[in-house]
Coordinates of N, CA and C in Angstrom, one line a residue:
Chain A
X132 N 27.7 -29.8 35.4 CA 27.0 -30.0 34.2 C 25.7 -29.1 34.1
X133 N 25.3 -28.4 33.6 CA 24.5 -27.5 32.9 C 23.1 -28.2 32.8
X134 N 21.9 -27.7 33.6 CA 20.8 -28.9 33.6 C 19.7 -27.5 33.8
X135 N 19.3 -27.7 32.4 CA 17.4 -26.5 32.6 C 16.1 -27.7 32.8
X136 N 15.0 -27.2 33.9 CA 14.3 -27.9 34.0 C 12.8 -26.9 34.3
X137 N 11.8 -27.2 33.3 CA 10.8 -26.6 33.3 C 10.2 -26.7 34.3
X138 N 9.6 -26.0 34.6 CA 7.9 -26.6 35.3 C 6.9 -24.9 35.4
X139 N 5.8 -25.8 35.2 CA 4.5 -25.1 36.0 C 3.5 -25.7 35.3
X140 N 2.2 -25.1 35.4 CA 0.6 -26.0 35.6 C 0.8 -26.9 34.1
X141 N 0.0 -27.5 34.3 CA 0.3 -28.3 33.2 C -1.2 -28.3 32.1
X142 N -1.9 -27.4 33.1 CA -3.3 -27.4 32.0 C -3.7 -26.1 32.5
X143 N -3.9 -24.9 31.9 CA -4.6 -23.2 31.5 C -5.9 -23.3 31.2
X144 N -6.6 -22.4 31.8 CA -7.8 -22.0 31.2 C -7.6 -21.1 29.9
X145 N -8.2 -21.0 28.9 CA -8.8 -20.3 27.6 C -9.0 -18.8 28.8
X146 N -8.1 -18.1 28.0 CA -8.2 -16.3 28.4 C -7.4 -16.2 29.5
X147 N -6.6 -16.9 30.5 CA -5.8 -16.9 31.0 C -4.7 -16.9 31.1
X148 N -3.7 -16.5 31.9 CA -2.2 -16.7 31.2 C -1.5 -17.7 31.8
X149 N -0.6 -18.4 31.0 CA 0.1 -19.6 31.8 C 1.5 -18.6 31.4
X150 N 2.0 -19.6 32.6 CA 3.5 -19.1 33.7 C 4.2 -20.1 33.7
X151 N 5.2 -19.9 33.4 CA 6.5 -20.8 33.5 C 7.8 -20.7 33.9
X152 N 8.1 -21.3 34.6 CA 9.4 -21.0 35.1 C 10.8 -22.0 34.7
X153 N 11.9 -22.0 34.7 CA 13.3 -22.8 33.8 C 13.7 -22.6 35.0
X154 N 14.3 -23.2 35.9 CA 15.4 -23.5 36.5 C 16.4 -23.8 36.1
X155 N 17.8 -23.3 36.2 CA 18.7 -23.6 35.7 C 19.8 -24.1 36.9
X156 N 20.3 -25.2 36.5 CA 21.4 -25.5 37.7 C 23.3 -25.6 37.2
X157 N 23.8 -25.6 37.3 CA 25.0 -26.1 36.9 C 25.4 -25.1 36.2
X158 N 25.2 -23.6 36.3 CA 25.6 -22.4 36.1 C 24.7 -21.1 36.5
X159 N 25.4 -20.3 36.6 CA 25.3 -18.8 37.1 C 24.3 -17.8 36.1
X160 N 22.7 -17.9 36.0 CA 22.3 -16.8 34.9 C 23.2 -15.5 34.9
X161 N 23.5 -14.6 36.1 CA 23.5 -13.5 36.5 C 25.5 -13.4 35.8
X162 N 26.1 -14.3 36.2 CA 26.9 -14.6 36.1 C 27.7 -15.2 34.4
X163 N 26.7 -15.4 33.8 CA 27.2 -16.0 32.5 C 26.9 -15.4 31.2
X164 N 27.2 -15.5 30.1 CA 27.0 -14.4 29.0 C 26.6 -15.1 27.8
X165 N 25.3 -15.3 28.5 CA 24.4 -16.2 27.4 C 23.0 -15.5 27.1
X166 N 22.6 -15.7 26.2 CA 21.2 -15.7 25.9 C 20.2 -16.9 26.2
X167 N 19.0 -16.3 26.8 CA 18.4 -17.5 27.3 C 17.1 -17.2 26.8
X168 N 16.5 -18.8 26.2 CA 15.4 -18.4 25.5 C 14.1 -19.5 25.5
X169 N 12.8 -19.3 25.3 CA 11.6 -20.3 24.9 C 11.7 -20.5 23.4
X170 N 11.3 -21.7 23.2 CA 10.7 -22.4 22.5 C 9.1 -23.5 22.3
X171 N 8.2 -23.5 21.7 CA 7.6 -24.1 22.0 C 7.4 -25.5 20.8
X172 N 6.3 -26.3 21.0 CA 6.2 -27.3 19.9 C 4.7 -27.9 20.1
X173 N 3.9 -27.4 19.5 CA 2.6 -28.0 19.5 C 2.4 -29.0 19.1
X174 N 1.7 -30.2 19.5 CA 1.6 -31.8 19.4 C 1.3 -31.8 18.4
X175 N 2.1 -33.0 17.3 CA 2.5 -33.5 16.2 C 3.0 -32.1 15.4
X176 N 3.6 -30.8 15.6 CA 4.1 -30.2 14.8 C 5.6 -29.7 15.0
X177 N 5.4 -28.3 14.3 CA 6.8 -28.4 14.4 C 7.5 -27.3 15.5
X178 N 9.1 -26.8 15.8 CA 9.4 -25.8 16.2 C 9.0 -24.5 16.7
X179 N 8.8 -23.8 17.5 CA 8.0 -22.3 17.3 C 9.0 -22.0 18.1
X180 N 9.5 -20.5 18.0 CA 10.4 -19.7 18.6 C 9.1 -18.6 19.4
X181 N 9.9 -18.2 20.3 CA 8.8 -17.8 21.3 C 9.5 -16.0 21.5
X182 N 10.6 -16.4 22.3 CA 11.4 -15.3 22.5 C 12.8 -15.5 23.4
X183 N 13.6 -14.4 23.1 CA 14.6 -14.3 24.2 C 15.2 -13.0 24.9
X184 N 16.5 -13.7 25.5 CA 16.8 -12.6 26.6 C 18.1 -12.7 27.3
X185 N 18.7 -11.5 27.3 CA 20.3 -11.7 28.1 C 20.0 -10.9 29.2
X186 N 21.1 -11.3 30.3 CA 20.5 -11.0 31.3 C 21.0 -9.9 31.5
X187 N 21.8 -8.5 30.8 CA 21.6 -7.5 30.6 C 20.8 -6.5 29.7
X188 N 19.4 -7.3 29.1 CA 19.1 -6.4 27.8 C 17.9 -6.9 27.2
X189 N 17.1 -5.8 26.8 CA 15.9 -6.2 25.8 C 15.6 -7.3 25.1
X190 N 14.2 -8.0 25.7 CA 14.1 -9.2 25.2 C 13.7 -9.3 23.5
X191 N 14.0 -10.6 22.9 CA 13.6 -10.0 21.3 C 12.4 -11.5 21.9
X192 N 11.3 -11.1 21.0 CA 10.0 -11.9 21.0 C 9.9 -12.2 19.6
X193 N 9.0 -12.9 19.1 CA 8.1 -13.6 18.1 C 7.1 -12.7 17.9
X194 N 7.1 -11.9 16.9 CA 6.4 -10.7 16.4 C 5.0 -11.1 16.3
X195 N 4.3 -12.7 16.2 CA 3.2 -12.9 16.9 C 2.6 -13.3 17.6
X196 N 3.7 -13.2 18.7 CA 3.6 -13.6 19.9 C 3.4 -12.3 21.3
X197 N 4.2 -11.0 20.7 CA 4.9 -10.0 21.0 C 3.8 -9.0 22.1
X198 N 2.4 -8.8 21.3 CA 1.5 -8.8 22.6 C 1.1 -9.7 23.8
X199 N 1.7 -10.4 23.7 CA 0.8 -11.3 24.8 C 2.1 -11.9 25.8
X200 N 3.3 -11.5 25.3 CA 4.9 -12.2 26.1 C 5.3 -11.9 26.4
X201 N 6.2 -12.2 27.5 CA 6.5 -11.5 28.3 C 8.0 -12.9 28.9
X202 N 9.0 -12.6 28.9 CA 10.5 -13.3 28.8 C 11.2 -12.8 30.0
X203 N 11.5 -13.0 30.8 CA 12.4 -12.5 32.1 C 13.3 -13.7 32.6
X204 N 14.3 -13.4 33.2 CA 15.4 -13.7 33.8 C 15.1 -13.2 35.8
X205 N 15.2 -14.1 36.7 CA 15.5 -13.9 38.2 C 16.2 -14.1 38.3
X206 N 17.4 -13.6 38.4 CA 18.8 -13.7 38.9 C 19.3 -14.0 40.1
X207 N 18.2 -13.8 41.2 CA 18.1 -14.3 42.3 C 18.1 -16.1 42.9
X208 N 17.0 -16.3 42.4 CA 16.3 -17.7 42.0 C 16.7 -18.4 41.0
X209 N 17.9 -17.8 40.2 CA 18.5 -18.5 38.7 C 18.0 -19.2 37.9
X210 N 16.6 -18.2 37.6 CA 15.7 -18.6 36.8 C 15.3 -18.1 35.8
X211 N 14.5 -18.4 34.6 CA 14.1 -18.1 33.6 C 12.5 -18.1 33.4
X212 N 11.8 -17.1 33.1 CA 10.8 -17.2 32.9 C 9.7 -17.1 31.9
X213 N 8.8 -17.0 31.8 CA 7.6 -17.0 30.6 C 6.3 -17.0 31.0
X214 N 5.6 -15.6 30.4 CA 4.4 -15.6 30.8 C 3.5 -15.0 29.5
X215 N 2.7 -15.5 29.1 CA 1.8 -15.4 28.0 C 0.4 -15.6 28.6
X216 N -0.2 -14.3 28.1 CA -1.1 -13.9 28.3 C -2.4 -14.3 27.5
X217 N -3.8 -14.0 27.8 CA -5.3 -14.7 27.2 C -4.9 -15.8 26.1
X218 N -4.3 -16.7 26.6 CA -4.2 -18.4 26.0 C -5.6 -18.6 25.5
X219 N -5.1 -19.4 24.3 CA -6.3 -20.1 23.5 C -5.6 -21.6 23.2
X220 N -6.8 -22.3 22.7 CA -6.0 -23.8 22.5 C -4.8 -23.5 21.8
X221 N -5.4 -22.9 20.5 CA -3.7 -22.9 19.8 C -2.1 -22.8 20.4
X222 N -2.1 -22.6 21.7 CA -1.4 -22.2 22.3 C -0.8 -23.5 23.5
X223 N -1.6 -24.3 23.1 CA -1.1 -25.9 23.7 C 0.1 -26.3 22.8
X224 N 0.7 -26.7 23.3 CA 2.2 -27.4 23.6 C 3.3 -27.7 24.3
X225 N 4.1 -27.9 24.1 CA 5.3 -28.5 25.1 C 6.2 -27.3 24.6
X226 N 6.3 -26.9 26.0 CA 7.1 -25.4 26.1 C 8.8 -25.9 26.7
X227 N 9.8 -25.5 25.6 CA 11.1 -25.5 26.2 C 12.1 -24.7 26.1
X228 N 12.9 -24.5 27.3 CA 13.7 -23.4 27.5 C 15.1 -23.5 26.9
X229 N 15.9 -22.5 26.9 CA 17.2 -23.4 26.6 C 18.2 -22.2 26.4
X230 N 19.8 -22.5 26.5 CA 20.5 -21.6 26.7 C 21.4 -21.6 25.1
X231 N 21.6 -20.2 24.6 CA 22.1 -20.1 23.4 C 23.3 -20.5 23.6
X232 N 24.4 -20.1 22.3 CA 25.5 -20.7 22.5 C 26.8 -19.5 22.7
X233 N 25.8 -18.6 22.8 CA 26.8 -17.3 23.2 C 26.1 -16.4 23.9
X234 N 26.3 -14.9 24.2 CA 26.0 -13.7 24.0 C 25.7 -13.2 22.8
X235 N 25.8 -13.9 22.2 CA 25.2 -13.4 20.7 C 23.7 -13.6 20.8
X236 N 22.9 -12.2 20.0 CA 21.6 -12.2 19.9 C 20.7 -13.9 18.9
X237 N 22.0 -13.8 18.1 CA 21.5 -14.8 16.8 C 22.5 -15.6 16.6
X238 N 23.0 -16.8 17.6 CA 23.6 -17.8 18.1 C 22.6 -18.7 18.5
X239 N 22.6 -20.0 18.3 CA 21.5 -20.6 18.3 C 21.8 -21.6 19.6
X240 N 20.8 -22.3 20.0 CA 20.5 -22.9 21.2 C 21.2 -24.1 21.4
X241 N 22.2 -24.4 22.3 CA 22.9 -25.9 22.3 C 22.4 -26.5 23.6
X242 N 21.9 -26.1 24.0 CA 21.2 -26.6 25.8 C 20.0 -26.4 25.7
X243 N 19.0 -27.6 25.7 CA 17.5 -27.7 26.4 C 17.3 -28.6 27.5
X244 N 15.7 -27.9 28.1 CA 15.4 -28.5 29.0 C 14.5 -29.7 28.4
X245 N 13.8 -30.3 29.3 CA 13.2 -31.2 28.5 C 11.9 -31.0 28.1
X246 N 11.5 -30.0 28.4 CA 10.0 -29.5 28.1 C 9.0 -29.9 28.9
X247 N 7.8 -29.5 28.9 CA 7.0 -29.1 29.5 C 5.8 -29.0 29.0
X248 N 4.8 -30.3 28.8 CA 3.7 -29.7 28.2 C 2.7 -29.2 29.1
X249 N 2.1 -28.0 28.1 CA 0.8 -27.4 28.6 C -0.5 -27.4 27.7
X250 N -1.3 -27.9 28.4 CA -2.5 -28.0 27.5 C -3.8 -26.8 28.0
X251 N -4.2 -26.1 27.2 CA -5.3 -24.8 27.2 C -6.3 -25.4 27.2
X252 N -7.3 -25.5 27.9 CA -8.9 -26.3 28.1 C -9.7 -25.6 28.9
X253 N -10.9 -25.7 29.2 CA -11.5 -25.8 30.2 C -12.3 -26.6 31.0
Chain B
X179 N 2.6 -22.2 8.3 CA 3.5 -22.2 7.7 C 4.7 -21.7 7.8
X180 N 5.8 -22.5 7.6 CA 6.9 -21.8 8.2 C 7.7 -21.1 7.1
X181 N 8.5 -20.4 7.8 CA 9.6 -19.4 7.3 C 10.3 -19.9 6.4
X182 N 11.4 -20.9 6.9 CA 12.0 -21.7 6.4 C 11.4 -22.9 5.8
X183 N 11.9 -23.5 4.7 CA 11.3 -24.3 3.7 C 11.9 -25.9 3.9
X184 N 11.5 -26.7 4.1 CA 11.9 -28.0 4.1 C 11.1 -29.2 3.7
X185 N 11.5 -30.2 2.8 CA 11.0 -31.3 2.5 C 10.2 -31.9 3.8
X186 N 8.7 -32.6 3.8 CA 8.4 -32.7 5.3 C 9.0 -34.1 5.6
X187 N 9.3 -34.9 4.7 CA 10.1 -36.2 4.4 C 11.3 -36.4 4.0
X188 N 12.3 -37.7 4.5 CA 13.1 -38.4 3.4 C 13.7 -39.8 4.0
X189 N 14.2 -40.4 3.2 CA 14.0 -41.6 3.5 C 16.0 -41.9 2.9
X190 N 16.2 -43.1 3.8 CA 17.6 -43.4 3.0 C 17.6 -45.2 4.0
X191 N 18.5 -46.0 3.2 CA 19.3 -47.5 3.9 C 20.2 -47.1 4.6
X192 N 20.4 -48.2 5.6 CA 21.5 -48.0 6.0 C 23.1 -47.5 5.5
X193 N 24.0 -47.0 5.9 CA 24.9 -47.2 4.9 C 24.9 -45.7 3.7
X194 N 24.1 -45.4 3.6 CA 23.6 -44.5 2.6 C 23.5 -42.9 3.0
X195 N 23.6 -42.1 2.3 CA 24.1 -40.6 2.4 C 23.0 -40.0 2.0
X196 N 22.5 -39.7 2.9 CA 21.0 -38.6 2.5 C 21.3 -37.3 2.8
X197 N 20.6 -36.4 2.4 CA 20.7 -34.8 2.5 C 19.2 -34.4 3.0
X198 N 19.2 -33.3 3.8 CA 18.0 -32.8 3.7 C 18.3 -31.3 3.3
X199 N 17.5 -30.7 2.9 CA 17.3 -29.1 2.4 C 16.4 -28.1 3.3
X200 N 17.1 -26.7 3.4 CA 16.7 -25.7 4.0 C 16.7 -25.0 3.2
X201 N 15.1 -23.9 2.6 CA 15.1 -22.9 1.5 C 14.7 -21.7 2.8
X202 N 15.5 -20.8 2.4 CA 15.2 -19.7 3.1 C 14.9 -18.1 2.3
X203 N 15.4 -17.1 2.5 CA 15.5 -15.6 2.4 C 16.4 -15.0 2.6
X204 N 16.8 -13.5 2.1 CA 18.0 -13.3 2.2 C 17.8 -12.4 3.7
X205 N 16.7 -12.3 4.3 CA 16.4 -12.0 5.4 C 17.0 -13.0 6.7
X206 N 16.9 -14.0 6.1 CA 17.3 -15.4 7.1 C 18.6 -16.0 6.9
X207 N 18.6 -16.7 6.3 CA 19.6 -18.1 5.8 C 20.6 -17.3 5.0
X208 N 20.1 -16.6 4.3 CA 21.3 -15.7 3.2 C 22.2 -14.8 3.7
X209 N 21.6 -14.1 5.2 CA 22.5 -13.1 6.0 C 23.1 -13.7 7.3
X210 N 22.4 -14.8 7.5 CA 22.8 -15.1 8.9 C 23.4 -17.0 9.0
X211 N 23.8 -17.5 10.2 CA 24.1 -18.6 10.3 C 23.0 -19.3 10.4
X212 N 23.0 -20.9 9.9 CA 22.0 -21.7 9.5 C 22.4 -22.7 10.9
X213 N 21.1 -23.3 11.4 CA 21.5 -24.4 12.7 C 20.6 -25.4 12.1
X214 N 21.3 -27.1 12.8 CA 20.8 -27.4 12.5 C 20.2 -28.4 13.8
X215 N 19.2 -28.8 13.8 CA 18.5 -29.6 15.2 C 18.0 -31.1 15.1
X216 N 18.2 -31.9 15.8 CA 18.0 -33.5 15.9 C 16.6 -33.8 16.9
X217 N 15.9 -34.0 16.9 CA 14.5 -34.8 17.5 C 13.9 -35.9 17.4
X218 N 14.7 -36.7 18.1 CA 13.9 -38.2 18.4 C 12.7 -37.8 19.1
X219 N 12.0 -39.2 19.2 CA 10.5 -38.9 19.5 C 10.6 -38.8 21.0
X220 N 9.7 -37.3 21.3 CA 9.6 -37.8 22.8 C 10.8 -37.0 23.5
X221 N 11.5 -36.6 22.9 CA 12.6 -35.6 23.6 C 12.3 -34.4 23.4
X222 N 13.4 -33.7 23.8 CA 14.2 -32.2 23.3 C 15.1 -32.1 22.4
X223 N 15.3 -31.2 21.4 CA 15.7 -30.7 20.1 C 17.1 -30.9 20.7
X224 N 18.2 -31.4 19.6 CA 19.6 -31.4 20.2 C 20.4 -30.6 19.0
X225 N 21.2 -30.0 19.4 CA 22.0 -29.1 18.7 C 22.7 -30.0 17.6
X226 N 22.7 -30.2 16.5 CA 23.8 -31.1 15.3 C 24.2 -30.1 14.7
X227 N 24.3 -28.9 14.3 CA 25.1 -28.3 13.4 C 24.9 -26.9 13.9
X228 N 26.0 -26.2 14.2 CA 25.6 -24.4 14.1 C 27.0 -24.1 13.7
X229 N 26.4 -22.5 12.7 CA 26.9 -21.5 12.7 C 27.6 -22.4 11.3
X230 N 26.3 -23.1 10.5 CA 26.4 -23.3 9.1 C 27.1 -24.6 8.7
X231 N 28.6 -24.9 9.7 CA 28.9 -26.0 9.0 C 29.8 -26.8 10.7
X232 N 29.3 -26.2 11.9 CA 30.6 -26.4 13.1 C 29.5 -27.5 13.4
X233 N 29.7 -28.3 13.9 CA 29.4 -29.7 14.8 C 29.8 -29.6 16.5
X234 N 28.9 -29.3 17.2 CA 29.4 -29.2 18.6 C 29.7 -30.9 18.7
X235 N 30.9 -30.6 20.2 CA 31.3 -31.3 20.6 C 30.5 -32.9 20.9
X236 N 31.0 -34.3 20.5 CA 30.0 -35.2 20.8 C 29.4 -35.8 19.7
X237 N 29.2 -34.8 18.3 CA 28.1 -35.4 17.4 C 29.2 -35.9 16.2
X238 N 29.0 -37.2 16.2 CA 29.9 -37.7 14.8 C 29.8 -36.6 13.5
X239 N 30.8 -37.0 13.1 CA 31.7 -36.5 11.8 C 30.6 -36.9 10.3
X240 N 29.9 -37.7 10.6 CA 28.7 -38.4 9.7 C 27.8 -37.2 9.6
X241 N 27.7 -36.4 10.5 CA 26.7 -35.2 10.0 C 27.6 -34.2 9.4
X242 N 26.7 -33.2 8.7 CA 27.9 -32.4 7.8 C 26.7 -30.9 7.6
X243 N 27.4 -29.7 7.4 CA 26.0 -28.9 7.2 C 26.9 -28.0 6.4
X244 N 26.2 -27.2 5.5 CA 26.7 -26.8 4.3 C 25.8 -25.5 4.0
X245 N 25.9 -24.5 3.3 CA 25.3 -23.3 3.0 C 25.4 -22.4 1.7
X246 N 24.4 -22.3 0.9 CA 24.7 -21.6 -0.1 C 23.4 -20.6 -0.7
X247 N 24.2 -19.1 -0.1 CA 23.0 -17.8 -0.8 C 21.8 -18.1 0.3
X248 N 20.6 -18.7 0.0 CA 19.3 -18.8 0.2 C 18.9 -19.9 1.0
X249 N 20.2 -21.3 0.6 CA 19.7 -22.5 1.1 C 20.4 -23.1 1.9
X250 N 20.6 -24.2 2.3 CA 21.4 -25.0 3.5 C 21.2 -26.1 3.7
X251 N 21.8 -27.2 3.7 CA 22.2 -28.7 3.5 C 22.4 -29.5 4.6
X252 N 21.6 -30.4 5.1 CA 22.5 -30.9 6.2 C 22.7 -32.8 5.6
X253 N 23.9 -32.8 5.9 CA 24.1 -34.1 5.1 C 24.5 -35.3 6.3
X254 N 24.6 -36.5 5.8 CA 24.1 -37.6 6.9 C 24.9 -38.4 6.0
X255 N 25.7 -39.1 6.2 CA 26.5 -40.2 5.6 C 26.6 -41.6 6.3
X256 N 27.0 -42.9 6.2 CA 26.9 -43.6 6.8 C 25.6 -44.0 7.6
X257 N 24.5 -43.5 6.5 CA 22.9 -43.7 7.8 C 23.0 -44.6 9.0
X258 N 22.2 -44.6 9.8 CA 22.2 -45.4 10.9 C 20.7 -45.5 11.4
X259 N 20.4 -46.8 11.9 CA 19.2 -46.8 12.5 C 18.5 -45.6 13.6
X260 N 19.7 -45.2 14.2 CA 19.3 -44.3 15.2 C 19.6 -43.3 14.7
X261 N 19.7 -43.1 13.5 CA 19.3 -41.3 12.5 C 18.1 -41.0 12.4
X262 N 17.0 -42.0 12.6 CA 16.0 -41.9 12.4 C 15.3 -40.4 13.4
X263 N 14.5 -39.8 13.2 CA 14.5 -38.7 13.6 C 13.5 -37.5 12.8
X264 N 13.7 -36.5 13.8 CA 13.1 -35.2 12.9 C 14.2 -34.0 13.0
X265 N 14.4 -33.5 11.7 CA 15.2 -32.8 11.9 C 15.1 -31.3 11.3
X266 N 15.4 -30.4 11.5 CA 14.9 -29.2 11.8 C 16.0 -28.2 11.8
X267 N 15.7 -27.0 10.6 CA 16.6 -26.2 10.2 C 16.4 -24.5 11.1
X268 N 17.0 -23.7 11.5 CA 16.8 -22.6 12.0 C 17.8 -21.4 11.8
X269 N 17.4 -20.3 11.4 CA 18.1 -19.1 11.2 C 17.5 -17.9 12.1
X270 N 18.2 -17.1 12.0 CA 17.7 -15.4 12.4 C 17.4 -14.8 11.6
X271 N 16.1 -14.3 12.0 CA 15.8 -13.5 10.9 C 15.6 -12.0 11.0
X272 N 16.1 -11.1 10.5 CA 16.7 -9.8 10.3 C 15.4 -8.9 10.6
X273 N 14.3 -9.7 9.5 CA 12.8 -8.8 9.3 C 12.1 -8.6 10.4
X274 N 12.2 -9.8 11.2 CA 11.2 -10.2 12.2 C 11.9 -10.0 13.8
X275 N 13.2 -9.7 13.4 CA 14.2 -9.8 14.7 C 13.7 -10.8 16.0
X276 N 14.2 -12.0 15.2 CA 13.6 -13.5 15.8 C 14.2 -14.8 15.2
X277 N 14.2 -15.8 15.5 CA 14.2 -16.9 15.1 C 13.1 -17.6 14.2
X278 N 13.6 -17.9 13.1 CA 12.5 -18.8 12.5 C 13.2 -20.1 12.0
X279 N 12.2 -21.2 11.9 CA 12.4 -22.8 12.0 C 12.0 -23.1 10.2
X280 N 12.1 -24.2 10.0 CA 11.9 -24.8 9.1 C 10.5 -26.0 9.9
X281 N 10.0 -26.7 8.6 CA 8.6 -27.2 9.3 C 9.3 -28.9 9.3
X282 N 10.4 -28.8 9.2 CA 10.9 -30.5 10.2 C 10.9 -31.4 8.9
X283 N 12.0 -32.0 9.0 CA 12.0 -33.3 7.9 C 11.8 -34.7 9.2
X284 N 10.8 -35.3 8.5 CA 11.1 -36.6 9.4 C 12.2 -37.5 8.9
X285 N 13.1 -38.3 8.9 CA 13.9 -39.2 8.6 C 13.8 -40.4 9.2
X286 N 13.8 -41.2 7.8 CA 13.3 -42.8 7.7 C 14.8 -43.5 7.7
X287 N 14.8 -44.6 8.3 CA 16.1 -45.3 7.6 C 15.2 -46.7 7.5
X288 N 15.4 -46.7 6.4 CA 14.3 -48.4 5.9 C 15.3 -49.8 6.1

């Protein structure tokens, strides 16, 4: 069974970048022909799309997101990653990963993890 | 503000057939497939409808999703207490080469 599980710090400094990493178990990134992607969801609101990524090809990002993101795949460590750069509060929420429902660029997400919140403070 | 357009409410009884609405663009919703997402409190988003009108495996026949030009439908028959939820429309969008969401219907069942 197919199981993504986030983790990393749970609280960023303002101008710093938070890191995240998806573990994926119960399949093969390197091995499967999916797109794999973030999402986030800021407390009490709604959805944000972050960016994605197949594990042969150019990631597509959130065009206001697109300076500061950064989406990769370890195929080694069968991992997924996320790293966003000079964080501001706005940028608090519960961050989750999730695997699309194909190789299709614009096939939408049927597997998440359970999320992960992060909160930007000092 | 989001992309996609949705009522931020709706309410329905048991028993009762409510709809929620997705207004989109012909950038989004009008060129591409419409999804549709389930969020009880406290979870992760669960897949109820893709690729406009398919039902992944698991999710009763009571949800229904529909698509026309610009906008998109997700329909709910037989309410149930545990419909209660937020639910949330998503397309590709062509302009932005990205995903964009709708800003979430909460759903009441009184």
């Amino acid at each position: 069974q197919l199981r993504l599980q986030e983790s990393g710090p749970g609280l960023v400094k303002p101008s710093e970048t938070l890191s995240l990493t998806c573990t994926v178990s119960g399949d093969s990134i390197s091995s499967s022909s999916y797109f794999w992607g973030w999402i986030r969801q800021p407390p009490g609101k709604g959805l944000e799309y972050i960016g994605s990524v197949f594990y042969s090809g150019t990631p597509y990002y959130n065009p206001s997101l697109k300076s500061r993101v950064a989406v990769s795949l370890d195929t080694s460590m069968n991992q997924l990653s996320l790293r966003l750069s000079s964080v501001t509060a706005a940028d608090t929420a519960v961050y989750f990963c999730a695997r699309a429902l194909s190789s299709w660029y614009d096939d939408g997400f049927d597997v998440w993890g359970q999320g992960t919140l992060v909160a930007v403070s000092s | 503000q989001s992309v996609l357009t949705q009522a931020p409410s709706a309410s329905g009884t048991p028993g009762q057939r409510v709809t929620i609405s997705c207004s989109g663009s012909s950038s989004n919703v009008g060129s591409n497939y419409v999804y549709w997402y389930q969020q009880l409190p406290g979870t992760a988003p669960k897949l109820l409808i893709y690729r406009n009108n398919l039902r992944p495996s698991g999710v009763p026949d009571r949800f229904s999703g529909s698509k026309s030009d610009t906008s998109a439908s997700l329909a709910i028959s037989g309410l149930r207490s545990e419909d209660e939820a937020d639910y949330y429309c998503a397309a590709w969008d062509d302009n932005v080469n990205g995903w964009v969401f709708g800003g979430g219907t909460k759903l009441t069942v009184l």
